[in-house]
Amino acid sequence: MSEHSEYLDEMGPVDYLVVEFPGHRLTGEGLPLLLDLVERGIIRVLDLLFVRKDSDGTIIALDLGDLEGDIDLTVFEGASSGLLDQSDIDDAGTALEPGNSAAIIVYENLWAAPLAVALRRGGAQLVAAGRIPVQALLASLEAAESHNAEPASASPRR
């Protein structure tokens, strides 16, 4: 077994996020929370990449030094596992509105690593995963509330 295989056997699930920012200026408001997750060992950032979509639709990968704003991202310099390639950058860029920027974050869920390792040792494998967007969850809850608020029918359905 190779060193990489042994390392992968001990990893938790890996996820990614594409977070869009209006314009090209980052406020850094969420940065302390991201750093807290890393420092507490909940996640490990494998990749952090920034992209910009120009008004003509051109998608450009940005270096940390290219970013506008008063935030210090030097802690993430070198956070590049090699998982992201140009097609990932292009895919992320298609989701952006022209004139906006985004952070692409690939992270390992360290909190779930012991469970993932135990399941793999037992022969289990992850065959599907997903995420429910907050907007979809809110719409579902609102629909359920409005359905429960409707008056009951006078005659039962058969």
C-alpha positions as protocol buffer text, in pm:
chain_id: "A"
residue {
  index: 1
  type: MET
  ca { x: 0 y: 0 z: 0 }
}
residue {
  index: 2
  type: SER
  ca { x: 140 y: 340 z: -95 }
}
residue {
  index: 3
  type: GLU
  ca { x: 190 y: 629 z: 145 }
}
residue {
  index: 4
  type: HIS
  ca { x: -89 y: 817 z: -33 }
}
residue {
  index: 5
  type: SER
  ca { x: -332 y: 525 z: 5 }
}
residue {
  index: 6
  type: GLU
  ca { x: -265 y: 503 z: 377 }
}
residue {
  index: 7
  type: TYR
  ca { x: -316 y: 877 z: 411 }
}
residue {
  index: 8
  type: LEU
  ca { x: -641 y: 865 z: 213 }
}
residue {
  index: 9
  type: ASP
  ca { x: -767 y: 577 z: 427 }
}
residue {
  index: 10
  type: GLU
  ca { x: -746 y: 803 z: 732 }
}
residue {
  index: 11
  type: MET
  ca { x: -916 y: 1107 z: 577 }
}
residue {
  index: 12
  type: GLY
  ca { x: -1259 y: 1241 z: 647 }
}
residue {
  index: 13
  type: PRO
  ca { x: -1505 y: 1339 z: 374 }
}
residue {
  index: 14
  type: VAL
  ca { x: -1390 y: 1619 z: 146 }
}
residue {
  index: 15
  type: ASP
  ca { x: -1629 y: 1895 z: 38 }
}
residue {
  index: 16
  type: TYR
  ca { x: -1605 y: 2216 z: -158 }
}
residue {
  index: 17
  type: LEU
  ca { x: -1779 y: 2552 z: -154 }
}
residue {
  index: 18
  type: VAL
  ca { x: -1793 y: 2831 z: -408 }
}
residue {
  index: 19
  type: VAL
  ca { x: -1872 y: 3155 z: -227 }
}
residue {
  index: 20
  type: GLU
  ca { x: -1957 y: 3456 z: -445 }
}
residue {
  index: 21
  type: PHE
  ca { x: -1868 y: 3810 z: -342 }
}
residue {
  index: 22
  type: PRO
  ca { x: -2014 y: 4121 z: -503 }
}
residue {
  index: 23
  type: GLY
  ca { x: -1751 y: 4303 z: -702 }
}
residue {
  index: 24
  type: HIS
  ca { x: -1386 y: 4233 z: -638 }
}
residue {
  index: 25
  type: ARG
  ca { x: -1357 y: 4353 z: -280 }
}
residue {
  index: 26
  type: LEU
  ca { x: -1357 y: 4099 z: 3 }
}
residue {
  index: 27
  type: THR
  ca { x: -1463 y: 4219 z: 346 }
}
residue {
  index: 28
  type: GLY
  ca { x: -1312 y: 3928 z: 536 }
}
residue {
  index: 29
  type: GLU
  ca { x: -1616 y: 3911 z: 762 }
}
residue {
  index: 30
  type: GLY
  ca { x: -1627 y: 3529 z: 757 }
}
residue {
  index: 31
  type: LEU
  ca { x: -1250 y: 3479 z: 776 }
}
residue {
  index: 32
  type: PRO
  ca { x: -1231 y: 3459 z: 1159 }
}
residue {
  index: 33
  type: LEU
  ca { x: -1498 y: 3187 z: 1155 }
}
residue {
  index: 34
  type: LEU
  ca { x: -1311 y: 2988 z: 891 }
}
residue {
  index: 35
  type: LEU
  ca { x: -989 y: 3020 z: 1090 }
}
residue {
  index: 36
  type: ASP
  ca { x: -1172 y: 2907 z: 1404 }
}
residue {
  index: 37
  type: LEU
  ca { x: -1293 y: 2590 z: 1228 }
}
residue {
  index: 38
  type: VAL
  ca { x: -937 y: 2516 z: 1121 }
}
residue {
  index: 39
  type: GLU
  ca { x: -784 y: 2592 z: 1462 }
}
residue {
  index: 40
  type: ARG
  ca { x: -1037 y: 2372 z: 1642 }
}
residue {
  index: 41
  type: GLY
  ca { x: -960 y: 2080 z: 1409 }
}
residue {
  index: 42
  type: ILE
  ca { x: -1310 y: 2067 z: 1261 }
}
residue {
  index: 43
  type: ILE
  ca { x: -1192 y: 2117 z: 904 }
}
residue {
  index: 44
  type: ARG
  ca { x: -863 y: 2128 z: 716 }
}
residue {
  index: 45
  type: VAL
  ca { x: -844 y: 2359 z: 415 }
}
residue {
  index: 46
  type: LEU
  ca { x: -693 y: 2165 z: 125 }
}
residue {
  index: 47
  type: ASP
  ca { x: -740 y: 2434 z: -140 }
}
residue {
  index: 48
  type: LEU
  ca { x: -833 y: 2799 z: -133 }
}
residue {
  index: 49
  type: LEU
  ca { x: -853 y: 2971 z: -467 }
}
residue {
  index: 50
  type: PHE
  ca { x: -1008 y: 3298 z: -574 }
}
residue {
  index: 51
  type: VAL
  ca { x: -1159 y: 3367 z: -914 }
}
residue {
  index: 52
  type: ARG
  ca { x: -1303 y: 3673 z: -1083 }
}
residue {
  index: 53
  type: LYS
  ca { x: -1557 y: 3693 z: -1362 }
}
residue {
  index: 54
  type: ASP
  ca { x: -1510 y: 4007 z: -1569 }
}
residue {
  index: 55
  type: SER
  ca { x: -1800 y: 4192 z: -1727 }
}
residue {
  index: 56
  type: ASP
  ca { x: -1721 y: 4026 z: -2062 }
}
residue {
  index: 57
  type: GLY
  ca { x: -1751 y: 3678 z: -1901 }
}
residue {
  index: 58
  type: THR
  ca { x: -1377 y: 3609 z: -1882 }
}
residue {
  index: 59
  type: ILE
  ca { x: -1292 y: 3395 z: -1579 }
}
residue {
  index: 60
  type: ILE
  ca { x: -958 y: 3462 z: -1412 }
}
residue {
  index: 61
  type: ALA
  ca { x: -787 y: 3282 z: -1123 }
}
residue {
  index: 62
  type: LEU
  ca { x: -646 y: 3531 z: -874 }
}
residue {
  index: 63
  type: ASP
  ca { x: -341 y: 3516 z: -651 }
}
residue {
  index: 64
  type: LEU
  ca { x: -396 y: 3610 z: -287 }
}
residue {
  index: 65
  type: GLY
  ca { x: -198 y: 3929 z: -350 }
}
residue {
  index: 66
  type: ASP
  ca { x: -440 y: 4030 z: -629 }
}
residue {
  index: 67
  type: LEU
  ca { x: -735 y: 4061 z: -392 }
}
residue {
  index: 68
  type: GLU
  ca { x: -868 y: 4399 z: -290 }
}
residue {
  index: 69
  type: GLY
  ca { x: -956 y: 4463 z: 71 }
}
residue {
  index: 70
  type: ASP
  ca { x: -800 y: 4490 z: 412 }
}
residue {
  index: 71
  type: ILE
  ca { x: -788 y: 4119 z: 496 }
}
residue {
  index: 72
  type: ASP
  ca { x: -477 y: 3912 z: 559 }
}
residue {
  index: 73
  type: LEU
  ca { x: -500 y: 3576 z: 386 }
}
residue {
  index: 74
  type: THR
  ca { x: -134 y: 3483 z: 422 }
}
residue {
  index: 75
  type: VAL
  ca { x: -230 y: 3202 z: 658 }
}
residue {
  index: 76
  type: PHE
  ca { x: -371 y: 3022 z: 353 }
}
residue {
  index: 77
  type: GLU
  ca { x: -69 y: 3072 z: 127 }
}
residue {
  index: 78
  type: GLY
  ca { x: 24 y: 2734 z: -11 }
}
residue {
  index: 79
  type: ALA
  ca { x: -319 y: 2583 z: 50 }
}
residue {
  index: 80
  type: SER
  ca { x: -315 y: 2392 z: -276 }
}
residue {
  index: 81
  type: SER
  ca { x: -359 y: 2017 z: -289 }
}
residue {
  index: 82
  type: GLY
  ca { x: -366 y: 2006 z: -667 }
}
residue {
  index: 83
  type: LEU
  ca { x: -728 y: 1893 z: -669 }
}
residue {
  index: 84
  type: LEU
  ca { x: -849 y: 2205 z: -850 }
}
residue {
  index: 85
  type: ASP
  ca { x: -773 y: 2248 z: -1218 }
}
residue {
  index: 86
  type: GLN
  ca { x: -878 y: 2490 z: -1491 }
}
residue {
  index: 87
  type: SER
  ca { x: -1207 y: 2307 z: -1551 }
}
residue {
  index: 88
  type: ASP
  ca { x: -1299 y: 2357 z: -1183 }
}
residue {
  index: 89
  type: ILE
  ca { x: -1216 y: 2726 z: -1212 }
}
residue {
  index: 90
  type: ASP
  ca { x: -1428 y: 2753 z: -1526 }
}
residue {
  index: 91
  type: ASP
  ca { x: -1719 y: 2566 z: -1361 }
}
residue {
  index: 92
  type: ALA
  ca { x: -1708 y: 2795 z: -1058 }
}
residue {
  index: 93
  type: GLY
  ca { x: -1690 y: 3098 z: -1285 }
}
residue {
  index: 94
  type: THR
  ca { x: -2004 y: 3000 z: -1475 }
}
residue {
  index: 95
  type: ALA
  ca { x: -2198 y: 3023 z: -1149 }
}
residue {
  index: 96
  type: LEU
  ca { x: -2083 y: 3382 z: -1092 }
}
residue {
  index: 97
  type: GLU
  ca { x: -2251 y: 3700 z: -1203 }
}
residue {
  index: 98
  type: PRO
  ca { x: -2028 y: 3911 z: -1430 }
}
residue {
  index: 99
  type: GLY
  ca { x: -1825 y: 4160 z: -1227 }
}
residue {
  index: 100
  type: ASN
  ca { x: -1815 y: 3940 z: -915 }
}
residue {
  index: 101
  type: SER
  ca { x: -1549 y: 3728 z: -747 }
}
residue {
  index: 102
  type: ALA
  ca { x: -1558 y: 3399 z: -560 }
}
residue {
  index: 103
  type: ALA
  ca { x: -1358 y: 3187 z: -322 }
}
residue {
  index: 104
  type: ILE
  ca { x: -1335 y: 2817 z: -399 }
}
residue {
  index: 105
  type: ILE
  ca { x: -1266 y: 2626 z: -79 }
}
residue {
  index: 106
  type: VAL
  ca { x: -1190 y: 2253 z: -73 }
}
residue {
  index: 107
  type: TYR
  ca { x: -1184 y: 2120 z: 280 }
}
residue {
  index: 108
  type: GLU
  ca { x: -1161 y: 1795 z: 470 }
}
residue {
  index: 109
  type: ASN
  ca { x: -1421 y: 1735 z: 740 }
}
residue {
  index: 110
  type: LEU
  ca { x: -1182 y: 1629 z: 1017 }
}
residue {
  index: 111
  type: TRP
  ca { x: -1472 y: 1590 z: 1261 }
}
residue {
  index: 112
  type: ALA
  ca { x: -1608 y: 1305 z: 1048 }
}
residue {
  index: 113
  type: ALA
  ca { x: -1276 y: 1127 z: 986 }
}
residue {
  index: 114
  type: PRO
  ca { x: -1309 y: 868 z: 1267 }
}
residue {
  index: 115
  type: LEU
  ca { x: -1656 y: 770 z: 1147 }
}
residue {
  index: 116
  type: ALA
  ca { x: -1546 y: 755 z: 783 }
}
residue {
  index: 117
  type: VAL
  ca { x: -1242 y: 541 z: 871 }
}
residue {
  index: 118
  type: ALA
  ca { x: -1453 y: 300 z: 1079 }
}
residue {
  index: 119
  type: LEU
  ca { x: -1710 y: 265 z: 802 }
}
residue {
  index: 120
  type: ARG
  ca { x: -1442 y: 202 z: 537 }
}
residue {
  index: 121
  type: ARG
  ca { x: -1275 y: -60 z: 756 }
}
residue {
  index: 122
  type: GLY
  ca { x: -1614 y: -231 z: 780 }
}
residue {
  index: 123
  type: GLY
  ca { x: -1637 y: -239 z: 401 }
}
residue {
  index: 124
  type: ALA
  ca { x: -1885 y: 49 z: 364 }
}
residue {
  index: 125
  type: GLN
  ca { x: -1845 y: 319 z: 105 }
}
residue {
  index: 126
  type: LEU
  ca { x: -2013 y: 651 z: 43 }
}
residue {
  index: 127
  type: VAL
  ca { x: -2229 y: 618 z: -268 }
}
residue {
  index: 128
  type: ALA
  ca { x: -2410 y: 953 z: -262 }
}
residue {
  index: 129
  type: ALA
  ca { x: -2388 y: 1287 z: -88 }
}
residue {
  index: 130
  type: GLY
  ca { x: -2559 y: 1620 z: -119 }
}
residue {
  index: 131
  type: ARG
  ca { x: -2643 y: 1943 z: 44 }
}
residue {
  index: 132
  type: ILE
  ca { x: -2978 y: 2115 z: 82 }
}
residue {
  index: 133
  type: PRO
  ca { x: -2944 y: 2489 z: 14 }
}
residue {
  index: 134
  type: VAL
  ca { x: -3083 y: 2712 z: 289 }
}
residue {
  index: 135
  type: GLN
  ca { x: -3319 y: 2874 z: 37 }
}
residue {
  index: 136
  type: ALA
  ca { x: -3473 y: 2535 z: -49 }
}
residue {
  index: 137
  type: LEU
  ca { x: -3510 y: 2450 z: 320 }
}
residue {
  index: 138
  type: LEU
  ca { x: -3685 y: 2781 z: 392 }
}
residue {
  index: 139
  type: ALA
  ca { x: -3919 y: 2736 z: 94 }
}
residue {
  index: 140
  type: SER
  ca { x: -4007 y: 2384 z: 212 }
}
residue {
  index: 141
  type: LEU
  ca { x: -4077 y: 2504 z: 566 }
}
residue {
  index: 142
  type: GLU
  ca { x: -4293 y: 2791 z: 438 }
}
residue {
  index: 143
  type: ALA
  ca { x: -4487 y: 2553 z: 214 }
}
residue {
  index: 144
  type: ALA
  ca { x: -4547 y: 2315 z: 506 }
}
residue {
  index: 145
  type: GLU
  ca { x: -4663 y: 2604 z: 727 }
}
residue {
  index: 146
  type: SER
  ca { x: -4907 y: 2731 z: 466 }
}
residue {
  index: 147
  type: HIS
  ca { x: -5038 y: 2377 z: 405 }
}
residue {
  index: 148
  type: ASN
  ca { x: -5097 y: 2328 z: 779 }
}
residue {
  index: 149
  type: ALA
  ca { x: -5272 y: 2666 z: 801 }
}
residue {
  index: 150
  type: GLU
  ca { x: -5533 y: 2575 z: 534 }
}
residue {
  index: 151
  type: PRO
  ca { x: -5877 y: 2483 z: 674 }
}
residue {
  index: 152
  type: ALA
  ca { x: -5964 y: 2114 z: 670 }
}
residue {
  index: 153
  type: SER
  ca { x: -6201 y: 1996 z: 400 }
}
residue {
  index: 154
  type: ALA
  ca { x: -6564 y: 1941 z: 505 }
}
residue {
  index: 155
  type: SER
  ca { x: -6571 y: 1592 z: 355 }
}
residue {
  index: 156
  type: PRO
  ca { x: -6295 y: 1337 z: 392 }
}
residue {
  index: 157
  type: ARG
  ca { x: -6127 y: 1208 z: 76 }
}
residue {
  index: 158
  type: ARG
  ca { x: -6174 y: 846 z: -10 }
}
